[in-house]
Amino acid sequence: MTMDKLFRLDGKVALVTGATHGIGFAIAQALAQAGAKIAFNGHSPVRLKEAEDKYRAEGINAKGYLCDVTDEDAVENMVAAIAKDLGPVDILVNNAGIIKRVPMTEMTAAEFRQVVDVDLNAPFIVSKAVLPGMIEKGHGKIINICSMMSELGRETVSAYAAAKGGLKMLTRNICSEFGEANIQCNGIGPGYIATSQTAPLRERQADGSRHPFDQFIISKTPAGRWGTVEDLMGPAVFLASDASDFVNGHVLYVDGGILAYIGKQP
Ligand code: NAP
Ligand code: GCO
């Protein structure tokens, strides 16, 4: 197969969860530019409509589905509706996610469960909903959006780290269980990316100086910068395309080198 075809997604249907903005929106843009038909979901009617307009302004005819990814019946109905509207899902990107930054001793069990529900249980639910169609078609790609916290811990993110660590292992298990059906399941582990989710970590201080955490991340990243959502577009197309047909169970860290680096001497 020639290089220009290897990275193309023409004729494929991609579902990107939580792609009303941020990382999911950029990944959906990338998959669309590579030829895929895009379905996406969110759980806010207002943001869903705004996102559809944003995609259209980019020339992407993405179809939005209002669906809470933690609701198994709603997910089953969404996947069936996508199959009817666009065709069975060939590429799933489990992107929807939340974080709560609360010291463990102050976090309630309900808060812990809520994060795990969205960040780990939901990728199981959505993957389970699309797998039968992929098995029937004899191919499929599942990409789970993991995190630095799939490998590292830090204060106040116990639920998120537990969920993202579990998501890395769910990735390996889907690989193990369905590799024989020609389904590849891999993860993308973004580093620290400038989105609404990390905005609180980058807020300017009252005196105009950078947030201490902002400076900390810069010191821990060899690239010396925060990642952008555009940094994730190429890796997503690679893992969604035929170019990665023998890559399975892998988490591709797109982190500017954080995981390889002890950090700049203060
Ligand atoms: P974001 O800006 O907060 O976007 C999160 C998306 O998930 C939104 O579209 C949101 O939809 C959706 N979502 C949340 N709960 C949902 C639910 N129950 N059902 C359906 N959709 C739901 O986050 P982001 O920074 O783009 O991050 C996207 C993914 O990358 C997350 O999994 C995050 O953990 C991961 N990640 C982020 C970073 C980073 O530095 N930003 C790094 C590593 C990994 P609404 O808009 O409708 O609420
Ligand atoms: C945090 C950040 C991180 C990023 C990302 C890093 O509070 O430490 O939100 O968790 O979101 O997951 O890869």
XYZ file of C-alpha atoms and ligand atoms in Angstrom:
327
model
C 0.000 0.000 0.000
C 1.374 3.420 -0.958
C 2.184 5.942 1.796
C -0.559 8.381 0.794
C -3.200 5.643 1.203
C -1.720 4.200 4.423
C -2.772 7.228 6.471
C -6.129 7.833 4.784
C -9.511 7.132 6.447
C -11.821 7.489 3.448
C -15.036 5.507 3.827
C -14.520 5.020 7.576
C -16.964 6.137 10.318
C -15.323 7.602 13.410
C -17.014 8.245 16.764
C -15.123 10.679 19.017
C -16.703 10.970 22.449
C -16.698 14.317 24.240
C -15.630 16.129 21.071
C -17.567 19.370 21.552
C -14.232 21.136 22.157
C -10.682 20.601 23.395
C -8.685 17.503 22.540
C -11.705 15.614 21.168
C -12.577 18.400 18.750
C -9.012 18.508 17.386
C -8.859 14.729 16.999
C -12.211 14.725 15.176
C -10.901 17.476 12.868
C -7.808 15.393 12.102
C -9.780 12.220 11.366
C -12.135 14.216 9.125
C -9.207 15.755 7.226
C -7.935 12.183 6.662
C -11.295 11.288 5.108
C -13.413 9.848 7.936
C -17.108 10.605 8.492
C -17.409 12.066 12.016
C -19.902 11.329 14.762
C -19.343 12.968 18.122
C -21.200 13.331 21.389
C -21.503 15.592 24.377
C -23.919 15.862 27.251
C -24.822 19.545 26.913
C -27.379 20.408 24.189
C -26.018 23.958 23.934
C -22.382 22.892 23.520
C -23.415 20.146 21.094
C -25.134 22.648 18.780
C -22.235 25.125 19.094
C -19.812 22.326 18.206
C -21.797 21.254 15.116
C -21.668 24.866 13.914
C -17.902 25.004 14.642
C -17.290 21.797 12.660
C -19.396 23.114 9.785
C -17.388 26.349 9.765
C -14.310 24.123 9.333
C -15.976 22.350 6.397
C -16.618 19.205 8.449
C -20.134 17.745 8.322
C -19.859 16.169 11.785
C -23.017 14.748 13.344
C -23.543 15.372 17.045
C -25.378 13.013 19.405
C -26.596 14.075 22.837
C -25.452 11.246 25.060
C -24.027 10.810 28.547
C -21.290 8.225 28.006
C -21.900 6.722 31.471
C -25.480 5.765 30.507
C -25.292 2.305 28.886
C -28.778 2.443 27.277
C -28.114 5.922 25.883
C -24.769 4.733 24.471
C -26.365 1.663 22.849
C -29.018 3.914 21.281
C -26.375 6.411 20.093
C -24.268 3.677 18.444
C -27.382 2.276 16.725
C -28.355 5.771 15.524
C -24.833 6.343 14.143
C -24.995 3.002 12.296
C -28.312 4.110 10.739
C -27.159 7.676 9.926
C -23.533 7.112 8.851
C -22.784 3.385 9.029
C -21.263 1.108 11.735
C -18.427 2.666 13.752
C -14.991 1.738 12.365
C -12.946 4.010 14.639
C -13.785 4.816 18.267
C -11.911 7.490 20.222
C -12.803 7.310 23.936
C -11.977 10.933 24.710
C -14.768 12.143 27.047
C -13.343 12.693 30.501
C -13.505 14.709 33.685
C -11.113 15.449 36.528
C -11.610 16.496 40.149
C -8.597 18.001 41.929
C -9.402 17.282 45.594
C -7.106 15.967 48.359
C -8.006 12.310 48.883
C -8.867 12.888 52.553
C -11.460 15.471 51.441
C -12.810 13.651 48.369
C -16.133 11.876 48.875
C -16.628 8.331 47.614
C -19.346 9.714 45.319
C -16.857 12.147 43.747
C -14.322 9.332 43.296
C -16.973 7.124 41.682
C -18.101 9.950 39.371
C -14.588 10.403 37.926
C -14.060 6.652 37.505
C -17.528 6.397 35.926
C -16.704 8.863 33.143
C -12.974 8.164 32.695
C -12.963 4.345 32.957
C -16.436 2.787 33.055
C -17.623 4.833 30.073
C -14.761 3.737 27.763
C -15.746 0.141 28.660
C -19.424 0.878 27.891
C -18.770 2.613 24.554
C -16.156 0.044 23.462
C -18.580 -2.779 24.299
C -21.249 -1.077 22.180
C -19.074 -0.766 19.046
C -17.137 -4.067 19.241
C -19.860 -6.333 17.737
C -20.001 -4.193 14.577
C -16.205 -4.153 14.314
C -16.039 -7.944 14.755
C -18.692 -8.398 12.056
C -16.781 -6.119 9.646
C -13.474 -7.820 10.399
C -11.640 -4.662 11.438
C -11.758 -1.832 13.964
C -9.702 0.781 15.776
C -10.226 1.838 19.375
C -8.152 4.718 20.762
C -8.374 5.457 24.494
C -7.249 8.896 25.647
C -5.076 8.089 28.630
C -2.824 10.508 30.504
C 0.479 11.153 32.262
C -1.560 9.889 35.188
C -1.728 6.492 33.548
C 1.918 6.250 34.702
C 2.442 8.871 37.416
C 0.577 10.117 40.492
C 0.359 13.542 41.980
C -1.454 15.244 44.841
C -5.255 15.753 44.570
C -5.898 13.581 41.486
C -6.374 10.139 43.085
C -9.624 9.312 41.259
C -8.327 10.544 37.913
C -5.021 8.652 38.194
C -6.812 5.454 39.253
C -9.177 5.771 36.287
C -6.483 6.606 33.726
C -4.253 3.811 35.049
C -7.188 1.459 34.635
C -7.812 2.818 31.137
C -4.255 1.833 30.160
C -4.984 -1.734 31.290
C -8.419 -1.772 29.608
C -6.539 -0.779 26.423
C -4.219 -3.773 26.817
C -7.143 -6.071 27.548
C -9.178 -5.071 24.508
C -5.998 -5.664 22.483
C -5.637 -9.119 24.046
C -9.274 -10.142 23.624
C -9.925 -8.810 20.086
C -6.562 -8.679 18.299
C -7.516 -11.909 16.539
C -10.596 -10.109 15.102
C -8.236 -7.564 13.503
C -9.203 -4.909 16.044
C -6.388 -2.699 17.297
C -6.856 -0.913 20.623
C -4.212 1.636 21.595
C -3.963 4.632 23.886
C -2.776 8.172 23.423
C -1.242 9.635 26.580
C -1.232 13.415 26.194
C 1.153 15.392 28.369
C -0.028 18.708 29.744
C -2.228 20.247 27.041
C -3.666 23.779 27.029
C -7.424 23.161 27.163
C -10.327 24.190 29.408
C -9.553 21.178 31.601
C -6.106 22.520 32.527
C -7.002 26.214 32.462
C -7.032 26.428 36.306
C -3.370 25.263 36.283
C -2.326 28.076 33.928
C -4.199 31.060 35.356
C -2.069 34.204 35.701
C -1.445 35.217 39.316
C -2.705 38.536 40.748
C 0.744 40.063 40.154
C 0.668 38.922 36.523
C 3.185 36.110 37.090
C 2.685 32.592 35.773
C 0.790 30.038 37.929
C 3.300 28.015 39.999
C 1.993 24.795 38.394
C 2.470 26.331 34.941
C 6.132 27.015 35.763
C 6.460 23.512 37.251
C 5.189 21.817 34.100
C 7.509 23.883 31.920
C 10.423 22.717 34.090
C 9.321 19.090 33.747
C 8.850 19.165 29.970
C 11.979 18.901 27.766
C 10.034 20.691 25.010
C 9.787 23.615 27.457
C 6.149 24.281 26.598
C 2.585 23.077 27.202
C 1.186 20.818 24.501
C -1.462 22.055 22.087
C -4.442 20.076 20.822
C -2.794 20.195 17.379
C 0.102 18.096 18.758
C -2.337 15.183 19.089
C -3.770 15.265 15.564
C -1.009 13.312 13.781
C -0.757 10.564 16.453
C -4.549 10.127 16.323
C -4.585 9.695 12.532
C -1.692 7.221 12.783
C -3.503 5.044 15.363
C -6.805 5.290 13.444
C -5.272 4.274 10.100
C -3.945 1.157 8.361
C -0.454 2.496 9.165
C -0.860 1.089 12.725
C -2.405 -2.309 11.871
C 0.381 -4.142 13.725
C 0.446 -1.726 16.681
C -1.781 -3.048 19.462
C -2.071 -2.544 23.215
C 0.337 0.396 23.087
C 0.000 3.776 24.803
C 1.617 6.453 22.656
C 2.711 9.266 24.984
C 2.511 12.662 23.306
C 4.058 14.588 26.186
C 7.022 16.585 24.878
C 9.285 14.165 26.768
C 7.908 14.523 30.309
C 8.026 10.798 31.077
C 11.696 10.615 30.026
C 12.905 13.621 32.040
C 13.834 14.126 35.721
C 13.155 17.862 35.354
C 15.220 21.034 35.017
C 17.411 21.885 38.003
C 15.739 24.834 39.840
P -12.356 19.119 28.326
O -11.983 20.351 27.586
O -12.817 19.199 29.739
O -13.430 18.296 27.444
C -13.986 17.151 27.993
C -15.055 16.660 27.042
O -15.672 15.506 27.615
C -16.154 17.684 26.787
O -16.543 17.665 25.438
C -17.293 17.160 27.654
O -18.561 17.450 27.096
C -17.074 15.673 27.564
N -17.733 14.939 28.650
C -17.463 15.000 29.967
N -18.280 14.182 30.642
C -19.101 13.598 29.727
C -20.160 12.650 29.789
N -20.552 12.129 30.962
N -20.765 12.288 28.651
C -20.383 12.810 27.461
N -19.377 13.708 27.315
C -18.756 14.083 28.446
O -11.100 18.123 28.371
P -9.821 17.955 27.424
O -8.656 18.643 28.038
O -10.185 18.224 25.994
O -9.557 16.384 27.640
C -10.149 15.429 26.809
C -9.619 14.081 27.256
O -8.191 14.119 27.296
C -10.060 13.700 28.674
O -10.250 12.301 28.736
C -8.851 14.073 29.536
O -8.788 13.299 30.716
C -7.736 13.724 28.600
N -6.457 14.386 28.846
C -6.379 15.755 28.897
C -5.107 16.331 29.088
C -4.922 17.826 29.156
O -3.824 18.250 29.589
N -5.883 18.635 28.772
C -3.984 15.536 29.185
C -4.131 14.148 29.170
C -5.372 13.592 28.979
P -19.367 18.802 27.535
O -18.622 19.916 26.882
O -20.725 18.582 26.990
O -19.288 18.854 29.038
C -3.544 17.648 36.440
C -3.833 17.733 34.959
C -3.420 16.444 34.277
C -3.733 16.525 32.806
C -3.330 15.299 32.082
C -1.863 15.059 32.119
O -4.344 18.192 37.223
O -2.502 17.072 36.766
O -5.191 18.010 34.730
O -4.092 15.367 34.860
O -5.085 16.690 32.603
O -4.057 14.188 32.444
O -1.576 14.010 31.211
